[in-house]
Short mmCIF file of C-alpha atoms in Angstrom, two decimals:
data_model
loop_
_atom_site.label_atom_id
_atom_site.label_comp_id
_atom_site.label_asym_id
_atom_site.label_seq_id
_atom_site.Cartn_x
_atom_site.Cartn_y
_atom_site.Cartn_z
CA MET C 212 1.14 -5.66 19.81
CA THR C 213 2.13 -2.20 19.37
CA PHE C 214 6.00 -1.42 18.20
CA ASN C 215 7.92 1.48 16.42
CA LEU C 216 7.91 2.02 12.79
CA GLY C 217 10.78 4.16 13.62
CA ASN C 218 13.58 1.63 13.96
CA LEU C 219 12.45 -0.50 10.57
CA GLN C 220 15.48 0.61 9.13
CA THR C 221 17.09 -2.08 10.95
CA VAL C 222 15.44 -4.78 8.55
CA ASN C 223 16.79 -4.10 5.41
CA ALA C 224 15.61 -5.62 1.97
CA GLU C 225 18.01 -7.97 1.77
CA THR C 226 17.95 -9.80 5.41
CA ALA C 227 14.13 -9.53 6.11
CA GLY C 228 13.36 -12.74 4.20
CA ASP C 229 15.95 -14.35 6.22
CA ILE C 230 14.91 -13.88 9.69
CA ALA C 231 10.89 -13.94 8.89
CA ASP C 232 8.11 -14.84 6.13
CA ILE C 233 7.77 -11.95 4.47
CA SER C 234 6.36 -13.89 1.38
CA GLU C 235 2.94 -12.89 1.81
CA GLN C 236 1.62 -9.11 2.37
CA VAL C 237 -0.06 -8.65 5.56
CA ASN C 238 -1.83 -4.93 5.78
CA LEU C 239 -1.19 -3.76 9.91
CA LYS C 240 -4.59 -1.68 11.23
CA TRP C 241 -2.38 1.16 13.03
CA ILE C 242 -4.49 3.18 15.37
CA VAL C 243 -3.24 6.85 16.17
CA THR C 244 -4.77 9.78 18.86
CA GLY C 245 -5.02 13.24 16.96
CA SER C 246 -7.63 15.72 16.14
CA GLY C 247 -9.28 12.75 13.29
CA ASP C 248 -8.31 11.80 10.30
CA GLN C 249 -6.46 14.61 8.57
CA LYS C 250 -7.56 15.47 4.78
CA ASP C 251 -4.13 14.20 3.65
CA ILE C 252 -4.41 10.86 5.54
CA GLY C 253 -4.37 9.35 2.06
CA LEU C 254 -1.21 10.47 1.00
CA VAL C 255 0.48 9.65 4.16
CA GLU C 256 -0.31 6.45 3.67
CA GLU C 257 0.32 5.71 0.28
CA GLU C 258 4.00 7.24 1.27
CA ILE C 259 4.37 4.58 4.09
CA ASN C 260 3.34 1.80 2.54
CA LYS C 261 5.89 2.23 -0.55
CA TYR C 262 8.28 2.17 1.98
CA LEU C 263 6.54 -0.72 3.99
CA GLU C 264 6.11 -2.78 1.17
CA ASP C 265 10.27 -2.78 0.01
CA LYS C 266 11.27 -3.32 3.53
CA ILE C 267 8.65 -6.07 4.91
CA ASN C 268 5.95 -6.52 2.44
CA ALA C 269 3.61 -4.93 4.37
CA THR C 270 1.14 -1.96 4.18
CA VAL C 271 -1.47 -0.11 6.53
CA ASP C 272 -4.54 1.71 7.63
CA ILE C 273 -4.02 4.13 10.15
CA THR C 274 -7.15 5.45 11.89
CA THR C 275 -7.33 8.31 14.05
CA PHE C 276 -9.55 8.27 17.09
CA PHE C 277 -9.52 12.41 19.20
CA TRP C 278 -7.39 13.30 22.20
CA GLY C 279 -8.06 12.61 25.79
CA ASP C 280 -10.93 10.46 26.66
CA ASP C 281 -12.20 9.27 23.68
CA PHE C 282 -8.97 8.16 22.50
CA ASP C 283 -8.72 5.95 25.61
CA ASN C 284 -11.90 4.91 26.39
CA ARG C 285 -11.91 3.90 22.07
CA ILE C 286 -8.94 1.44 22.32
CA LYS C 287 -9.89 0.18 25.83
CA LEU C 288 -13.49 -0.84 23.99
CA MET C 289 -11.93 -2.06 21.22
CA VAL C 290 -9.76 -4.41 23.40
CA ALA C 291 -13.11 -5.89 25.10
CA ALA C 292 -14.47 -6.60 22.79
CA GLY C 293 -11.56 -8.22 21.16
CA GLU C 294 -11.47 -6.00 18.18
CA PRO C 295 -8.28 -6.85 15.77
CA TYR C 296 -5.37 -3.86 15.22
CA ASP C 297 -1.29 -4.64 15.52
CA ILE C 298 0.13 -0.83 16.52
CA ASN C 299 -1.68 1.91 18.47
CA PHE C 300 -0.27 4.72 20.40
CA THR C 301 0.51 4.08 24.31
CA SER C 302 1.35 6.30 27.01
CA ASN C 303 1.68 6.75 30.32
CA TRP C 304 -1.54 9.65 30.39
CA THR C 305 -3.54 7.47 27.91
CA ALA C 306 -4.10 4.04 26.05
CA TYR C 307 -1.80 3.22 29.36
CA TYR C 308 0.51 0.95 28.98
CA SER C 309 0.84 -1.15 31.85
CA ASP C 310 -2.75 -1.06 31.58
CA LEU C 311 -3.12 -2.68 28.59
CA THR C 312 -0.54 -5.50 28.92
CA SER C 313 -2.29 -6.53 32.05
CA THR C 314 -5.06 -7.07 30.08
CA GLY C 315 -3.78 -9.02 27.14
CA ALA C 316 -3.89 -6.52 25.08
CA TYR C 317 -0.24 -6.89 23.51
CA LYS C 318 1.96 -9.62 22.80
CA ASP C 319 4.81 -10.56 25.18
CA ILE C 320 7.82 -9.89 22.38
CA THR C 321 10.88 -10.45 25.04
CA ASP C 322 12.17 -13.46 23.15
CA MET C 323 11.51 -12.42 20.14
CA LEU C 324 14.03 -9.28 19.96
CA ASP C 325 16.97 -11.20 19.27
CA THR C 326 15.77 -12.77 16.06
CA TYR C 327 13.61 -10.19 14.83
CA ALA C 328 15.29 -6.91 16.15
CA PRO C 329 18.57 -6.94 17.29
CA LYS C 330 19.92 -4.16 16.08
CA THR C 331 17.06 -2.19 17.83
CA LYS C 332 17.64 -3.89 20.70
CA ALA C 333 21.37 -2.89 21.15
CA LEU C 334 20.67 0.39 19.54
CA LEU C 335 18.16 0.92 22.52
CA GLY C 336 20.04 -0.62 25.39
CA LYS C 337 18.87 -1.98 28.68
CA ASN C 338 17.82 0.84 30.22
CA ILE C 339 15.85 2.05 27.99
CA LEU C 340 13.90 -1.60 27.26
CA LYS C 341 13.78 -1.84 31.30
CA GLY C 342 11.52 1.10 30.93
CA ALA C 343 9.12 -0.71 28.78
CA GLU C 344 9.15 -3.70 31.01
CA VAL C 345 5.47 -5.15 32.92
CA ASN C 346 6.51 -7.29 35.15
CA GLY C 347 10.20 -7.98 33.74
CA ARG C 348 8.72 -8.69 30.37
CA ILE C 349 8.60 -6.41 27.08
CA TYR C 350 5.22 -6.09 25.20
CA ALA C 351 6.56 -3.04 23.01
CA ILE C 352 9.62 -0.79 21.69
CA PRO C 353 9.54 2.28 23.14
CA VAL C 354 9.88 5.85 21.43
CA ARG C 355 10.60 9.34 22.19
CA LEU C 356 7.62 11.19 20.43
CA VAL C 357 7.52 15.29 20.82
CA LEU C 358 4.24 15.92 20.77
CA TRP C 359 4.46 19.57 20.61
CA LYS C 360 6.83 22.75 20.61
CA SER C 361 7.44 26.20 21.27
CA ARG C 362 9.64 29.41 21.02
CA SER C 363 11.26 27.38 23.88
CA GLY C 364 12.16 24.24 23.16
CA CYS C 365 10.53 20.76 22.49
CA TYR C 366 8.15 19.01 25.64
CA PRO C 367 8.71 15.10 24.81
CA PHE C 368 6.73 12.48 26.07
CA GLN C 369 8.28 9.00 26.47
CA ASN C 370 6.12 6.22 25.66
CA GLU C 371 7.49 4.14 28.72
CA GLN C 372 6.78 3.64 32.33
#
């Protein structure tokens, strides 16, 4: 399942336990793309984990694959092999969202949004969520991600089809 950790502020510590059982800590395996693991990845994980433990009693284990075909192929191999992971970067140019959805890689979360992410659903609105639909169902929370910037501005990519 893919989802946007940036919207976790919609679940606060007082209400998270009311909508989901967070009594047992969960470790989430998060796959991202980039230039491999950076030297400070441990510090990044540590800070994310402090935030997540307080909010939803979860931690993350981040794995970074290299840009391009390596990332796309690695995700496809993980799915084909049934290797478990929880979160991954997906887009319309690598680890293709619609392709991976059709393989069953992602969980259908359409009916879960009202219960587990009503504020996120309201914040994004129908038009943005429609962009995340595959055959009328939602398998990921779309996010806008700026991958690089130049002196003349930013060049964003959106994780929606």
